[in-house]
PDB file of C-alpha atoms and ligand atoms in Angstrom:
ATOM      1  CA  MET A  23       0.000   0.000   0.000  1.00 91.00           C
ATOM      2  CA  GLU A  24       1.100   3.558  -0.699  1.00 98.00           C
ATOM      3  CA  LYS A  25       2.721   5.784   1.934  1.00 98.00           C
ATOM      4  CA  THR A  26       3.222   9.504   2.138  1.00 98.00           C
ATOM      5  CA  PHE A  27       5.032  11.925   4.377  1.00 98.00           C
ATOM      6  CA  PHE A  28       3.183  14.747   6.122  1.00 99.00           C
ATOM      7  CA  ILE A  29       3.874  17.593   8.502  1.00 99.00           C
ATOM      8  CA  ILE A  30       1.548  19.480  10.808  1.00 99.00           C
ATOM      9  CA  LYS A  31       3.502  22.725  10.563  1.00 98.00           C
ATOM     10  CA  PRO A  32       4.404  24.944  13.549  1.00 98.00           C
ATOM     11  CA  ASP A  33       1.255  27.090  13.098  1.00 98.00           C
ATOM     12  CA  GLY A  34      -0.905  23.952  13.170  1.00 98.00           C
ATOM     13  CA  VAL A  35       0.743  22.816  16.404  1.00 98.00           C
ATOM     14  CA  SER A  36       0.679  26.218  18.141  1.00 98.00           C
ATOM     15  CA  ARG A  37      -2.949  26.839  17.137  1.00 98.00           C
ATOM     16  CA  GLY A  38      -4.080  23.520  18.595  1.00 98.00           C
ATOM     17  CA  LEU A  39      -5.069  21.953  15.273  1.00 98.00           C
ATOM     18  CA  VAL A  40      -3.209  18.655  15.733  1.00 98.00           C
ATOM     19  CA  GLY A  41      -6.303  16.705  16.778  1.00 98.00           C
ATOM     20  CA  HIS A  42      -8.406  18.151  13.951  1.00 98.00           C
ATOM     21  CA  VAL A  43      -5.845  17.197  11.308  1.00 98.00           C
ATOM     22  CA  LEU A  44      -5.201  13.688  12.660  1.00 98.00           C
ATOM     23  CA  HIS A  45      -8.960  13.142  12.973  1.00 98.00           C
ATOM     24  CA  ARG A  46      -9.437  13.909   9.274  1.00 98.00           C
ATOM     25  CA  MET A  47      -6.756  11.392   8.322  1.00 98.00           C
ATOM     26  CA  GLU A  48      -8.305   8.687  10.492  1.00 97.00           C
ATOM     27  CA  ARG A  49     -11.836   9.407   9.300  1.00 98.00           C
ATOM     28  CA  ARG A  50     -10.585   8.966   5.748  1.00 98.00           C
ATOM     29  CA  GLY A  51      -9.238   5.547   6.734  1.00 98.00           C
ATOM     30  CA  PHE A  52      -5.550   6.328   6.482  1.00 98.00           C
ATOM     31  CA  VAL A  53      -3.283   4.544   8.918  1.00 98.00           C
ATOM     32  CA  ILE A  54      -0.807   6.637  10.877  1.00 98.00           C
ATOM     33  CA  GLU A  55       2.472   4.723  10.779  1.00 98.00           C
ATOM     34  CA  ARG A  56       4.869   7.311  12.193  1.00 98.00           C
ATOM     35  CA  LEU A  57       4.263  10.427  14.243  1.00 98.00           C
ATOM     36  CA  GLU A  58       6.909  12.520  15.954  1.00 98.00           C
ATOM     37  CA  MET A  59       7.204  15.988  17.414  1.00 98.00           C
ATOM     38  CA  ARG A  60      10.325  17.608  15.987  1.00 98.00           C
ATOM     39  CA  GLN A  61      12.100  20.911  15.906  1.00 98.00           C
ATOM     40  CA  ALA A  62      13.230  21.405  12.294  1.00 98.00           C
ATOM     41  CA  THR A  63      16.766  22.619  11.692  1.00 97.00           C
ATOM     42  CA  PRO A  64      17.778  24.881   8.786  1.00 97.00           C
ATOM     43  CA  GLU A  65      19.949  22.028   7.464  1.00 97.00           C
ATOM     44  CA  LEU A  66      17.042  19.559   7.367  1.00 98.00           C
ATOM     45  CA  LEU A  67      14.781  22.146   5.737  1.00 98.00           C
ATOM     46  CA  ARG A  68      17.282  22.876   3.004  1.00 98.00           C
ATOM     47  CA  GLU A  69      17.128  19.187   2.081  1.00 98.00           C
ATOM     48  CA  HIS A  70      13.397  18.868   2.544  1.00 98.00           C
ATOM     49  CA  TYR A  71      12.685  21.944   0.403  1.00 98.00           C
ATOM     50  CA  ALA A  72      15.667  21.475  -1.940  1.00 98.00           C
ATOM     51  CA  ALA A  73      13.560  22.588  -4.935  1.00 97.00           C
ATOM     52  CA  LEU A  74      12.770  25.918  -3.221  1.00 98.00           C
ATOM     53  CA  VAL A  75      16.131  26.832  -1.686  1.00 98.00           C
ATOM     54  CA  ASP A  76      16.918  29.355  -4.418  1.00 98.00           C
ATOM     55  CA  LYS A  77      13.550  31.118  -4.275  1.00 97.00           C
ATOM     56  CA  PRO A  78      13.543  34.646  -2.835  1.00 96.00           C
ATOM     57  CA  PHE A  79      10.994  33.613  -0.204  1.00 95.00           C
ATOM     58  CA  PHE A  80      13.037  30.678   1.105  1.00 97.00           C
ATOM     59  CA  PRO A  81      14.174  32.649   4.202  1.00 96.00           C
ATOM     60  CA  LYS A  82      10.479  33.108   5.060  1.00 95.00           C
ATOM     61  CA  ILE A  83       9.888  29.358   4.772  1.00 97.00           C
ATOM     62  CA  GLU A  84      12.875  28.690   7.009  1.00 97.00           C
ATOM     63  CA  GLU A  85      11.689  31.200   9.604  1.00 96.00           C
ATOM     64  CA  TYR A  86       8.174  29.727   9.534  1.00 97.00           C
ATOM     65  CA  MET A  87       9.168  26.093   9.696  1.00 98.00           C
ATOM     66  CA  THR A  88      11.680  26.641  12.545  1.00 98.00           C
ATOM     67  CA  SER A  89       9.343  28.923  14.530  1.00 97.00           C
ATOM     68  CA  GLY A  90       8.302  26.105  16.873  1.00 98.00           C
ATOM     69  CA  PRO A  91       7.828  22.373  17.131  1.00 98.00           C
ATOM     70  CA  LEU A  92       6.143  20.554  14.269  1.00 98.00           C
ATOM     71  CA  LEU A  93       4.619  17.109  13.971  1.00 98.00           C
ATOM     72  CA  ALA A  94       6.148  14.920  11.264  1.00 98.00           C
ATOM     73  CA  GLY A  95       4.582  11.643  10.217  1.00 98.00           C
ATOM     74  CA  VAL A  96       3.927   8.910   7.702  1.00 98.00           C
ATOM     75  CA  ILE A  97       0.449   7.754   6.666  1.00 98.00           C
ATOM     76  CA  LYS A  98      -0.519   4.724   4.652  1.00 98.00           C
ATOM     77  CA  GLY A  99      -3.495   4.006   2.390  1.00 98.00           C
ATOM     78  CA  ASN A 100      -4.737   3.533  -1.156  1.00 98.00           C
ATOM     79  CA  ARG A 101      -3.658   6.469  -3.312  1.00 98.00           C
ATOM     80  CA  VAL A 102      -2.730   8.309  -0.137  1.00 98.00           C
ATOM     81  CA  ILE A 103      -0.191  10.611  -1.842  1.00 98.00           C
ATOM     82  CA  SER A 104      -2.701  12.350  -4.108  1.00 98.00           C
ATOM     83  CA  SER A 105      -5.606  11.991  -1.651  1.00 98.00           C
ATOM     84  CA  TRP A 106      -3.680  13.754   1.100  1.00 98.00           C
ATOM     85  CA  ARG A 107      -2.732  16.573  -1.288  1.00 98.00           C
ATOM     86  CA  THR A 108      -6.426  16.968  -2.149  1.00 98.00           C
ATOM     87  CA  MET A 109      -7.385  16.988   1.531  1.00 98.00           C
ATOM     88  CA  MET A 110      -4.761  19.699   2.211  1.00 98.00           C
ATOM     89  CA  GLY A 111      -6.023  22.043  -0.496  1.00 98.00           C
ATOM     90  CA  ALA A 112      -4.165  24.671  -2.531  1.00 98.00           C
ATOM     91  CA  THR A 113      -0.778  25.950  -1.338  1.00 98.00           C
ATOM     92  CA  ASN A 114      -2.044  29.502  -0.934  1.00 97.00           C
ATOM     93  CA  PRO A 115      -4.995  29.505   1.486  1.00 96.00           C
ATOM     94  CA  LYS A 116      -6.647  32.258  -0.554  1.00 96.00           C
ATOM     95  CA  ASP A 117      -7.165  29.615  -3.261  1.00 97.00           C
ATOM     96  CA  ALA A 118      -7.937  26.671  -0.953  1.00 98.00           C
ATOM     97  CA  LEU A 119     -11.537  25.450  -1.078  1.00 98.00           C
ATOM     98  CA  PRO A 120     -13.708  25.116   2.020  1.00 98.00           C
ATOM     99  CA  GLY A 121     -13.644  21.476   3.120  1.00 98.00           C
ATOM    100  CA  THR A 122      -9.893  21.260   2.641  1.00 98.00           C
ATOM    101  CA  ILE A 123      -7.575  21.655   5.635  1.00 98.00           C
ATOM    102  CA  ARG A 124      -6.017  24.826   4.272  1.00 98.00           C
ATOM    103  CA  GLY A 125      -9.434  26.130   3.186  1.00 98.00           C
ATOM    104  CA  ASP A 126     -10.926  25.495   6.618  1.00 98.00           C
ATOM    105  CA  TYR A 127      -8.057  26.447   8.935  1.00 98.00           C
ATOM    106  CA  ALA A 128      -5.706  28.883   7.160  1.00 97.00           C
ATOM    107  CA  GLN A 129      -5.950  32.495   6.067  1.00 94.00           C
ATOM    108  CA  ALA A 130      -4.778  34.371   2.977  1.00 92.00           C
ATOM    109  CA  PRO A 131      -1.210  35.623   3.448  1.00 92.00           C
ATOM    110  CA  GLY A 132      -0.814  38.948   5.207  1.00 87.00           C
ATOM    111  CA  ASP A 133       1.509  41.809   4.260  1.00 83.00           C
ATOM    112  CA  SER A 134       4.578  39.842   5.375  1.00 79.00           C
ATOM    113  CA  GLY A 135       3.954  37.479   2.447  1.00 80.00           C
ATOM    114  CA  GLY A 136       4.508  34.352   4.549  1.00 86.00           C
ATOM    115  CA  ILE A 137       2.196  31.490   3.638  1.00 95.00           C
ATOM    116  CA  PHE A 138       1.114  29.804   6.874  1.00 97.00           C
ATOM    117  CA  ASN A 139      -0.841  26.859   5.603  1.00 98.00           C
ATOM    118  CA  VAL A 140      -0.880  24.337   8.507  1.00 98.00           C
ATOM    119  CA  VAL A 141       0.128  21.164   6.666  1.00 98.00           C
ATOM    120  CA  HIS A 142       2.619  19.587   4.281  1.00 98.00           C
ATOM    121  CA  GLY A 143       2.271  16.524   2.096  1.00 99.00           C
ATOM    122  CA  SER A 144       4.639  14.934  -0.405  1.00 98.00           C
ATOM    123  CA  ASP A 145       3.728  15.861  -3.987  1.00 98.00           C
ATOM    124  CA  SER A 146       4.709  12.607  -5.765  1.00 98.00           C
ATOM    125  CA  ALA A 147       5.817   9.035  -5.140  1.00 98.00           C
ATOM    126  CA  GLU A 148       9.403  10.141  -5.616  1.00 98.00           C
ATOM    127  CA  SER A 149       9.076  13.000  -3.094  1.00 98.00           C
ATOM    128  CA  ALA A 150       7.316  10.692  -0.616  1.00 98.00           C
ATOM    129  CA  LYS A 151      10.230   8.244  -0.685  1.00 98.00           C
ATOM    130  CA  LYS A 152      12.801  10.998  -0.387  1.00 98.00           C
ATOM    131  CA  GLU A 153      10.984  12.751   2.466  1.00 98.00           C
ATOM    132  CA  ILE A 154      10.146   9.605   4.465  1.00 98.00           C
ATOM    133  CA  ALA A 155      13.795   8.546   4.274  1.00 98.00           C
ATOM    134  CA  LEU A 156      15.035  12.050   5.120  1.00 98.00           C
ATOM    135  CA  TRP A 157      12.880  12.446   8.242  1.00 98.00           C
ATOM    136  CA  PHE A 158      12.559   8.854   9.473  1.00 98.00           C
ATOM    137  CA  GLY A 159      15.304   6.863   7.764  1.00 98.00           C
ATOM    138  CA  SER A 160      14.973   4.239   5.031  1.00 96.00           C
ATOM    139  CA  ASP A 161      13.548   1.704   7.538  1.00 95.00           C
ATOM    140  CA  ALA A 162      10.305   3.694   7.408  1.00 95.00           C
ATOM    141  CA  LEU A 163       9.861   3.268   3.639  1.00 96.00           C
TER     142      LEU A 163
HETATM  143  P1  IDP B  17       3.010  22.855  -1.136  1.00 64.39           P
HETATM  144  O1  IDP B  17       3.266  22.969   0.356  1.00 64.39           O
HETATM  145  O2  IDP B  17       1.554  23.040  -1.453  1.00 64.39           O
HETATM  146  O3  IDP B  17       3.588  21.607  -1.758  1.00 64.39           O
HETATM  147  P2  IDP B  17       5.267  24.313  -2.277  1.00 64.39           P
HETATM  148  O4  IDP B  17       5.231  25.106  -3.554  1.00 64.39           O
HETATM  149  O5  IDP B  17       6.017  23.030  -2.254  1.00 64.39           O
HETATM  150  O6  IDP B  17       3.741  24.119  -1.826  1.00 64.39           O
HETATM  151  O7  IDP B  17       5.855  25.315  -1.179  1.00 64.39           O
HETATM  152  C1  IDP B  17       6.266  24.824   0.077  1.00 64.39           C
HETATM  153  C2  IDP B  17       5.823  25.790   1.161  1.00 64.39           C
HETATM  154  O8  IDP B  17       6.528  27.022   1.056  1.00 64.39           O
HETATM  155  C3  IDP B  17       4.343  26.183   1.083  1.00 64.39           C
HETATM  156  O9  IDP B  17       3.488  25.239   1.695  1.00 64.39           O
HETATM  157  C4  IDP B  17       4.338  27.510   1.805  1.00 64.39           C
HETATM  158  O10 IDP B  17       4.319  27.375   3.227  1.00 64.39           O
HETATM  159  C5  IDP B  17       5.682  28.109   1.393  1.00 64.39           C
HETATM  160  N1  IDP B  17       5.563  28.964   0.209  1.00 64.39           N
HETATM  161  C6  IDP B  17       5.310  28.572  -1.063  1.00 64.39           C
HETATM  162  N2  IDP B  17       5.286  29.612  -1.902  1.00 64.39           N
HETATM  163  C7  IDP B  17       5.507  30.709  -1.141  1.00 64.39           C
HETATM  164  C8  IDP B  17       5.578  32.123  -1.434  1.00 64.39           C
HETATM  165  O11 IDP B  17       5.430  32.576  -2.577  1.00 64.39           O
HETATM  166  N3  IDP B  17       5.824  32.956  -0.364  1.00 64.39           N
HETATM  167  C9  IDP B  17       6.000  32.488   0.899  1.00 64.39           C
HETATM  168  N4  IDP B  17       5.942  31.162   1.214  1.00 64.39           N
HETATM  169  C10 IDP B  17       5.689  30.302   0.207  1.00 64.39           C
HETATM  170 MG1   MG B  18       5.585  21.026  -1.971  1.00 64.39          MG
END
């Protein structure tokens, strides 16, 4: 069965949304295989977001993702990679539909331009493998 990597980002943890997010996963029938509270380091984030390191807003991502503890995990289920992306909603909460996590729990970016969107999910089978191994080691694959 397919696995994907997810994060409940520091805003999701500090706003008390952990239970809401995990509840949605369980209601959908996904199995939580790994779940760990972590403090992300800049080094880990540069690997995790390797495709975005050169973007002008990368410092904002780093500041956001290191702003407090986050919850990293692995979930398992049929077509879980694309299903979890659909459940998360669009990257920018201003575009995220109601019923999605970002559409229900996140706001449009403010003047600072930071996009605080509560959750992460791997965007492909290749990313899922890379991210699961990066955060939990290849035993978790
Ligand atoms: P995703 O999280 O929906 O896969 P990505 O494009 O992979 O979106 O971006 C990773 C994260 O970086 C986003 O979830 C968001 O928190 C942040 N981000 C993306 N684009 C911007 C931007 O233009 N300004 C500030 N932060 C951004
Ligand atoms: Mg992404």
